[in-house]
Short mmCIF file of C-alpha atoms in Angstrom, two decimals:
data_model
loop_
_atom_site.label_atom_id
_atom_site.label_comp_id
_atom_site.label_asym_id
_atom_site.label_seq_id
_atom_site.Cartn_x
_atom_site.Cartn_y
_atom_site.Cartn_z
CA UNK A 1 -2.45 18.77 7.20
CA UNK A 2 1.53 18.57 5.91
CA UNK A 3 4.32 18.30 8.03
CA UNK A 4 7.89 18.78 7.29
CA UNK A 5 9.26 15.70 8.63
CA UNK A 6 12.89 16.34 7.17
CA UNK A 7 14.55 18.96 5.40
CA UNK A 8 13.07 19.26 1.64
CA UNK A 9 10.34 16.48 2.96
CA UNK A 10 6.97 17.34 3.56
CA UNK A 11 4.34 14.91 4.73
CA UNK A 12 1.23 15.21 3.58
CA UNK A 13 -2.43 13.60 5.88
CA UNK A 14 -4.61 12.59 2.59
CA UNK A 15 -7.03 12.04 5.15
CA UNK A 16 -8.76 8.68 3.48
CA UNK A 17 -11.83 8.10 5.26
CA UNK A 18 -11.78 11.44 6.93
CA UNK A 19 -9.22 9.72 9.28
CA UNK A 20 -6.15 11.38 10.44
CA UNK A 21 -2.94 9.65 10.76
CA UNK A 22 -3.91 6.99 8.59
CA UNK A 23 -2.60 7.41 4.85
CA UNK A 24 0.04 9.50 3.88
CA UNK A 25 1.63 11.31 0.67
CA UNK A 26 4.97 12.57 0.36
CA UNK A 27 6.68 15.94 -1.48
CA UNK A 28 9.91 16.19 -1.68
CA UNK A 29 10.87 19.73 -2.80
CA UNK A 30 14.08 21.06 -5.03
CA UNK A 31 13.68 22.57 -8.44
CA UNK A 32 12.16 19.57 -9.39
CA UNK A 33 9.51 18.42 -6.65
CA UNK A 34 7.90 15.03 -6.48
CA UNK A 35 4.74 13.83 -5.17
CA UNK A 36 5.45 10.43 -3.72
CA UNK A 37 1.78 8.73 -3.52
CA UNK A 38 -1.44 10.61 -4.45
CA UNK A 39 -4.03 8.69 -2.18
CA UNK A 40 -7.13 7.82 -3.10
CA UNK A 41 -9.37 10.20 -5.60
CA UNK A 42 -11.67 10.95 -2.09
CA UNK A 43 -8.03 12.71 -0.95
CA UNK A 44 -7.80 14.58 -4.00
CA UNK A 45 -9.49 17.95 -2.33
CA UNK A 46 -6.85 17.62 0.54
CA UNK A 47 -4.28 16.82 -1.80
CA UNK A 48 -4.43 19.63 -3.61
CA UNK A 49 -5.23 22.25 -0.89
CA UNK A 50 -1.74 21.37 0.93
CA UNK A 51 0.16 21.31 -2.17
CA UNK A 52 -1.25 24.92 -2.87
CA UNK A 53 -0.45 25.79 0.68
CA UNK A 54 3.44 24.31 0.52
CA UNK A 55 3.16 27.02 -2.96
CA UNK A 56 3.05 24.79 -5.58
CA UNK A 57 1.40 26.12 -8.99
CA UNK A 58 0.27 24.24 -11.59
CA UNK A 59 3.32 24.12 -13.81
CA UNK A 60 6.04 23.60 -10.94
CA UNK A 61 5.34 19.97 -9.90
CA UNK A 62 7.82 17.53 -12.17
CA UNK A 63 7.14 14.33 -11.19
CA UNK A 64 4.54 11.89 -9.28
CA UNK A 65 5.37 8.76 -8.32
CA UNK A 66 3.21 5.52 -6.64
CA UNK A 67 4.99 3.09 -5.21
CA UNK A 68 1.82 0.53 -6.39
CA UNK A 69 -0.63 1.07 -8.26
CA UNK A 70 -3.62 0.22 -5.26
CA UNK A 71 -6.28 2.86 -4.72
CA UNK A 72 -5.41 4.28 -1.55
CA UNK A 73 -1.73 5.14 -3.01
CA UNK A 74 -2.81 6.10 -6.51
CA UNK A 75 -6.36 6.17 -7.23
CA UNK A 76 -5.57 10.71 -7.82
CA UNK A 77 -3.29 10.21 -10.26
CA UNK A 78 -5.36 10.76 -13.33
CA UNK A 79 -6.45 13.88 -11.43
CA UNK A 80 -3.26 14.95 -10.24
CA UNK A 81 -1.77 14.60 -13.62
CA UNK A 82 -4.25 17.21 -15.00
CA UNK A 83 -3.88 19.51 -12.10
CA UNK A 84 0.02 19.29 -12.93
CA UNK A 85 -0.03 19.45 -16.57
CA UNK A 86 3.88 19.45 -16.81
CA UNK A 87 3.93 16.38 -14.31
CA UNK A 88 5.55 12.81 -15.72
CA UNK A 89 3.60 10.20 -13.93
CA UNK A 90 6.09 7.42 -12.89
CA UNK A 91 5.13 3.61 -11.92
CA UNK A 92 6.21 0.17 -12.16
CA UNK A 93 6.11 -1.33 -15.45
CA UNK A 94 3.46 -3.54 -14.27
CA UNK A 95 1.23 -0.98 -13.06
CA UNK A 96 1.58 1.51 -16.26
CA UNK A 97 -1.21 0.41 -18.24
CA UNK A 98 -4.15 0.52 -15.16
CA UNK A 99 -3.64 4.08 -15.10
CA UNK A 100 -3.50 4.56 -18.62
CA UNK A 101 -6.62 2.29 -19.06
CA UNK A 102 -7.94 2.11 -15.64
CA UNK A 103 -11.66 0.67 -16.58
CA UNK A 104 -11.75 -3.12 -16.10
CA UNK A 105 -9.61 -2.10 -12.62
CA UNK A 106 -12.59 0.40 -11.71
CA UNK A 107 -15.34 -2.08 -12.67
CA UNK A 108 -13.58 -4.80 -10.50
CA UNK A 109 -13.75 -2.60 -7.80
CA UNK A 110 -17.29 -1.71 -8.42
CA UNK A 111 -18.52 -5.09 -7.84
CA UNK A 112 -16.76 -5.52 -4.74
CA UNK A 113 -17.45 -2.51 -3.50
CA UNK A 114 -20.90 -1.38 -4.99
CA UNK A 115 -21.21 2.12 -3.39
CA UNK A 116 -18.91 1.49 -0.64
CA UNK A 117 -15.83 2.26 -3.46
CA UNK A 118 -17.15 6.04 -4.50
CA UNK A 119 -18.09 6.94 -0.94
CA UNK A 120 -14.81 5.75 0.56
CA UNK A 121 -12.14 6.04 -2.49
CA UNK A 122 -13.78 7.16 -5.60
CA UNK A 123 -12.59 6.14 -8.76
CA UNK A 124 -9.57 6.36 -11.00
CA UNK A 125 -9.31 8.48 -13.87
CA UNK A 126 -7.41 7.53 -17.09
CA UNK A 127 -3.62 9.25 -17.42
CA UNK A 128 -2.44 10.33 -20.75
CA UNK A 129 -0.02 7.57 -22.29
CA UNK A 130 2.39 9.88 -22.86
CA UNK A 131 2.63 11.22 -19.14
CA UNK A 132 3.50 8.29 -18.15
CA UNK A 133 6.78 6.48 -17.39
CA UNK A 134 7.66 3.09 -16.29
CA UNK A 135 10.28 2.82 -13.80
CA UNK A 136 12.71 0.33 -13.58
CA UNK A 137 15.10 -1.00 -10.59
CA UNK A 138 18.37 1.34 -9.86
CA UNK A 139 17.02 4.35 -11.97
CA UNK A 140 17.22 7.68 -10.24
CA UNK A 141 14.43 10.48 -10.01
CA UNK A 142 15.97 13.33 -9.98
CA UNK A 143 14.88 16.39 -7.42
CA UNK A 144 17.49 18.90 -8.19
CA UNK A 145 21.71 18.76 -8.49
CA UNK A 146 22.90 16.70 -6.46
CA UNK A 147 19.65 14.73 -5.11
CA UNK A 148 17.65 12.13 -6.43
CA UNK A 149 15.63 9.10 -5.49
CA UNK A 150 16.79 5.52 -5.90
CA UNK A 151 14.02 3.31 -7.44
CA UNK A 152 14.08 -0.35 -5.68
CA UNK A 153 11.30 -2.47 -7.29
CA UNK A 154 10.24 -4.29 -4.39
CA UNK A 155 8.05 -6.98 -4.58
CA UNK A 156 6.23 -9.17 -1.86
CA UNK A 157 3.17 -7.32 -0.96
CA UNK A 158 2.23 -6.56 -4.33
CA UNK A 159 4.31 -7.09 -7.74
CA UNK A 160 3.81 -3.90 -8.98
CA UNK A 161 5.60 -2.45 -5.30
CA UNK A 162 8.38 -0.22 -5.37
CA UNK A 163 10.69 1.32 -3.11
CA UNK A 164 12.18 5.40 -3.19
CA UNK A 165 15.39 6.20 -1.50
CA UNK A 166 16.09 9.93 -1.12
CA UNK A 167 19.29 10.82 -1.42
CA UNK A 168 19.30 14.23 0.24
CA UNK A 169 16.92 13.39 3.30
CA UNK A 170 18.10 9.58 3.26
CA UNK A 171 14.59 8.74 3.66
CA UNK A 172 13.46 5.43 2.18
CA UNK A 173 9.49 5.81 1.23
CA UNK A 174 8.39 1.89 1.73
CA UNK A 175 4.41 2.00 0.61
CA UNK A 176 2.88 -0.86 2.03
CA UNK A 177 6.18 -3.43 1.95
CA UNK A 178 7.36 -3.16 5.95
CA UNK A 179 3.74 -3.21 6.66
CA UNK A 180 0.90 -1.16 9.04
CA UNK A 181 1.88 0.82 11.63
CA UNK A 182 -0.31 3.67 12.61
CA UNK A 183 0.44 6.00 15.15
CA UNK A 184 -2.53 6.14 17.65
CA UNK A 185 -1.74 2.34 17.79
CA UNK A 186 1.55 1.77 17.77
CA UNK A 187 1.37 -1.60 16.63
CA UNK A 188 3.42 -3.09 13.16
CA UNK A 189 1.21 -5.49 11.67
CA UNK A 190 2.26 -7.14 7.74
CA UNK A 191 0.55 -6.25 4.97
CA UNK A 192 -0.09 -9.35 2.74
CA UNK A 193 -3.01 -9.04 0.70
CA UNK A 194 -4.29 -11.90 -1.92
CA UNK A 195 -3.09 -12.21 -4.68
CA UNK A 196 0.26 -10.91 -5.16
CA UNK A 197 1.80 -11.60 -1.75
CA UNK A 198 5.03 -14.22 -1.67
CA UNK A 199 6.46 -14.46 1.67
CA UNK A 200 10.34 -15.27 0.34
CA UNK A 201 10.02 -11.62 -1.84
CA UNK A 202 8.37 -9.78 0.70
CA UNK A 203 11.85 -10.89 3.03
CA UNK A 204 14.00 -10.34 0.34
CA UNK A 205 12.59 -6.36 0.07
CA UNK A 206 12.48 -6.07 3.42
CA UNK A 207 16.33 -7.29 3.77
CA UNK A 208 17.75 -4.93 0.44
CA UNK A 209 16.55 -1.78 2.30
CA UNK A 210 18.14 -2.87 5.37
CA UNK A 211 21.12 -2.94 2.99
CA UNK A 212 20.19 0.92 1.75
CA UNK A 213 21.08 2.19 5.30
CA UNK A 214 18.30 4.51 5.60
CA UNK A 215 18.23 7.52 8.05
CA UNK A 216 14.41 6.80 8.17
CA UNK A 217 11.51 4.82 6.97
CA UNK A 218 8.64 6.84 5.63
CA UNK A 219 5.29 4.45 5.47
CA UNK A 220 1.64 5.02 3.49
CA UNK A 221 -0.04 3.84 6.69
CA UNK A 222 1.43 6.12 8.42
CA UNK A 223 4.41 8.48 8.64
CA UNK A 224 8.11 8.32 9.52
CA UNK A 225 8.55 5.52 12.23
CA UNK A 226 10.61 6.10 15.32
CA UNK A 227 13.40 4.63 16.26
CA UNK A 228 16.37 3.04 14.38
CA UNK A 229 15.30 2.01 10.79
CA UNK A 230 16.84 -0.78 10.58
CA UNK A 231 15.36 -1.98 14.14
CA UNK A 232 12.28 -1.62 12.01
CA UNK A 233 13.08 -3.53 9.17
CA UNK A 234 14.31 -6.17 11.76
CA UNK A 235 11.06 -6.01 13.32
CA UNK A 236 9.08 -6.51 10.14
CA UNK A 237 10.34 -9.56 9.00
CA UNK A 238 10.03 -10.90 12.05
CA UNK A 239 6.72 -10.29 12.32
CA UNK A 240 5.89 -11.10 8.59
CA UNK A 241 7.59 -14.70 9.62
CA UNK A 242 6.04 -14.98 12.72
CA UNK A 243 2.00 -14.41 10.98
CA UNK A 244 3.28 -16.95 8.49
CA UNK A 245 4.31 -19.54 10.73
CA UNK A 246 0.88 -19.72 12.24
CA UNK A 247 -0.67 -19.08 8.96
CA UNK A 248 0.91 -21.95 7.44
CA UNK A 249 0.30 -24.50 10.41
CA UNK A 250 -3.19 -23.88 10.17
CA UNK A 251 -3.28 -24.34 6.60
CA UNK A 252 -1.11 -27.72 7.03
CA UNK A 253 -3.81 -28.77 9.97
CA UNK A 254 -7.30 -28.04 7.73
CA UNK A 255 -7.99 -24.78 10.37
CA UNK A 256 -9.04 -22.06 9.54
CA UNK A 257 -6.26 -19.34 8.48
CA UNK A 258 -7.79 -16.26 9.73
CA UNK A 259 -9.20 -17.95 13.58
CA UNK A 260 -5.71 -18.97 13.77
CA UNK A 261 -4.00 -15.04 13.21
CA UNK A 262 -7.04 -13.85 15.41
CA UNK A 263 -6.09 -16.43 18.13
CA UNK A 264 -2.48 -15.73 17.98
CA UNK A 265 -2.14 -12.06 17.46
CA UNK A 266 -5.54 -9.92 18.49
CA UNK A 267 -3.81 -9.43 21.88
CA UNK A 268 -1.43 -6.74 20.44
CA UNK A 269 -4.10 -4.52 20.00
CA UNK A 270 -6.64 -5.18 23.42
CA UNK A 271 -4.74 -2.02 25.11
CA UNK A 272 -5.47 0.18 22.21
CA UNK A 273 -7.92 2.92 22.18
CA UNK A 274 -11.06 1.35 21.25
CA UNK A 275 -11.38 3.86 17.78
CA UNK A 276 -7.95 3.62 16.64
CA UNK A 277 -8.15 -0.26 16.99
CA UNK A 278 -11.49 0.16 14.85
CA UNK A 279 -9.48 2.23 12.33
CA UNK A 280 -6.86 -0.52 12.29
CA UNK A 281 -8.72 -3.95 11.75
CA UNK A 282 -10.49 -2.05 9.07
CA UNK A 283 -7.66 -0.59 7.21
CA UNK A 284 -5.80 -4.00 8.10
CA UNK A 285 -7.65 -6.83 9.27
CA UNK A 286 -6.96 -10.20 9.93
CA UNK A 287 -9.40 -11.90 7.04
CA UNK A 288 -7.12 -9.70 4.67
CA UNK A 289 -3.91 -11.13 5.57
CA UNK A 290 -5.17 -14.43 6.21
CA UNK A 291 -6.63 -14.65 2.35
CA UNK A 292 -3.39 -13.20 1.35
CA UNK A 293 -1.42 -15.89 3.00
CA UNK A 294 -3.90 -18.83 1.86
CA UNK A 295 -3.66 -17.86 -1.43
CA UNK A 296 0.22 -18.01 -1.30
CA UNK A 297 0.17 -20.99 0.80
CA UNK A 298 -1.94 -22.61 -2.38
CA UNK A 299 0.06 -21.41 -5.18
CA UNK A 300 3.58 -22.49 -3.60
CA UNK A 301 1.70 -25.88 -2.95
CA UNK A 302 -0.18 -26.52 -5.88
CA UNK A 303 -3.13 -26.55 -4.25
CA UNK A 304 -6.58 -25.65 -5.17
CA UNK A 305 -8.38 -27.07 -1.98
CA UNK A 306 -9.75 -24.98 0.56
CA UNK A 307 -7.51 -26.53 3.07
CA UNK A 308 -6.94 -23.60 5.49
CA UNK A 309 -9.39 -21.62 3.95
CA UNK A 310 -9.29 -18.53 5.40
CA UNK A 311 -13.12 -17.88 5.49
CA UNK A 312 -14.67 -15.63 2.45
CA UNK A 313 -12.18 -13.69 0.78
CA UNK A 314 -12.71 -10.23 1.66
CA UNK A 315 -14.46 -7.79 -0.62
CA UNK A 316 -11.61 -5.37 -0.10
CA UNK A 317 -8.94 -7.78 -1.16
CA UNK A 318 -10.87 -9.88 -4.01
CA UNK A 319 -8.54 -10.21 -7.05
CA UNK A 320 -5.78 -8.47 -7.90
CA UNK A 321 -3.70 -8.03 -10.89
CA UNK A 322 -4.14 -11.77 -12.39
CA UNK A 323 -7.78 -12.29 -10.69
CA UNK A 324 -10.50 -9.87 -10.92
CA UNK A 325 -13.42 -10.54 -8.78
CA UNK A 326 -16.63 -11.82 -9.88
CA UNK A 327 -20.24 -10.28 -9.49
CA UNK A 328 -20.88 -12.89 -6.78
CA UNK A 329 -18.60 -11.76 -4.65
CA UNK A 330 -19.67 -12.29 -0.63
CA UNK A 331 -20.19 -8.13 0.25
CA UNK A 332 -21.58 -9.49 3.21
CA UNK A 333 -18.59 -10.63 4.98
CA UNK A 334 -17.06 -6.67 5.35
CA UNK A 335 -18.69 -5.61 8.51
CA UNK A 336 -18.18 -8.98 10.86
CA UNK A 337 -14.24 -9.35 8.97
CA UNK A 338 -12.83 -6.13 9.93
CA UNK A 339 -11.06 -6.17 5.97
CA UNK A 340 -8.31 -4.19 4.99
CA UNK A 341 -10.41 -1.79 2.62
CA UNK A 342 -7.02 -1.07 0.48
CA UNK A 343 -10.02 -1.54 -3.43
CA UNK A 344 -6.98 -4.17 -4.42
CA UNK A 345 -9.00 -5.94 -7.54
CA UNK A 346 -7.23 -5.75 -10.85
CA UNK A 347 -8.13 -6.55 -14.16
CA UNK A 348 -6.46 -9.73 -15.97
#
């Protein structure tokens, strides 16, 4: 299902999961359109389907951008690519060569996921080096004359995270960096998945799109929030400094990092419809974040203990760019965690 959420903005349901309202693309139309975010290879039939429907052939789309390079935002692009054969694929320098080479990424994923990862995301396949094109901060993307989008690299939930400000519409596409807030819940949790989350850049993103003055945030997970935008942004680190103030208490005490976020926080979502709150400790569960802040609350310490630990790291969020999972890896712990299924594991 699309939705034109502003004008020359169409919002696209990739409907990961078979879930509505959960994970979103982005086209933003002119004489030279742009796909922000594929979704995952599972959303490549839906994908496609809308973008036929919004009349898009196979030699009009120009560009296709991720804002990281994580599964459920660009696990189509290899696919999309060769549905668009005139398309430049554009990502952070950092995230380039995992869709060029995607196969130690894909076989991280596999052993987390086992068959969990085909029947929920699929796979990734390989781009064409020369169709893709690393993006740096403060370039433009340009849509037609007159309008472009702003690249912000924006690091904090993952370091391969950007940010797109449209210039026309004056919506800012965020990805995953303001966090998980999905309509049927109503709720704005952080996102801050092992290993690449720093609280100090995730605050620091947060505060240079305040600085954008956007006329509206566009999220993956899920849509164009109401309200004042900068409210939002407010809101988000707020909340991102809030989870880490309990997180990092717990870690200081020996607790445990994840009983302390559940203690503190699984009240905001005891009024929600009993599905949606399913759909939202699975897509963004507490053991996620808690790993991700245990893992950051270790590195800025120098710590290698398990002081705080946070319980099993969850399959979903095992590795990441610097630390790809190992066969060994505790698949057991999905179903009782509620994990954030976002395949993050990334080859070294």
């Amino acid at each position: 299902m699309s939705t034109r959420i502003a004008p020359g903005v169409v919002q696209i349901d990739t409907l990961l999961g078979g879930w509505g309202e959960v994970t979103s693309g982005y086209l933003v139309e002119g004489p030279e359109p742009c796909l922000v975010e594929t979704g995952s290879q599972s959303s490549l039939p839906t994908v496609l389907a809308e973008l036929d429907t919004l009349g898009l052939g196979p030699a009009d789309l120009a560009t296709v951008v991720v804002t990281h390079i994580h599964l459920d935002h660009a696990g189509g692009v290899g696919d999309i690519a060769a549905a668009f054969p005139r398309a430049t694929v554009l990502v952070h320098e950092k995230g380039a060569r995992h869709l060029v080479d995607p196969d130690r990424l894909v076989r991280s994923a596999a052993l987390v996921y086992g068959d969990l990862l085909d029947a929920l995301y699929g796979r990734l396949t390989p781009t064409p080096a020369d169709r893709v094109r690393v993006l740096g901060d403060g370039e433009e993307i340009r849509i037609g004359p007159g309008e472009s989008m702003l690249v912000s690299v924006r690091p904090g939930h993952a370091k391969h995270h950007l940010g797109l400000h449209d210039s026309e519409s004056g919506l800012l596409f965020v990805g995953d960096a303001v966090g998980v807030r999905l309509p049927r819940v109503g709720v704005l949790r952080p996102a801050t998945p092992p290993p690449d989350f720093d609280l100090d850049l995730a605050l620091q993103s947060l505060q240079r799109f305040a600085a954008r003055r956007p006329a509206g945030l566009a999220l993956a997970h899920y849509g164009v929030t109401p309200g004042d935008p900068l409210d939002l942004l407010a809101e988000a680190a707020s909340t991102l400094q809030g989870w880490a103030a309990v997180a990092e208490a717990a870690f200081r005490d020996g607790r445990d990092i994840a009983a302390a976020l559940d203690e503190a926080f699984a009240h905001e979502l005891e009024a929600v419809d009993p599905d949606a709150r399913e759909i939202a400790e699975t897509l963004n569960g507490v053991h996620a974040n808690a790993a991700g802040f245990q893992r950051w609350l270790q590195t800025r310490s120098g710590s290698t203990t398990t002081s705080g630990a946070a319980g099993p790291t969850p399959p979903s969020e095992a590795g990441g760019p610097d630390q790809a999972p190992t066969p060994d890896t505790d698949r057991s712990h999905t179903d009782r965690s509620h994990a954030h299924p976002h395949p993050h594991p990334h080859p070294h």
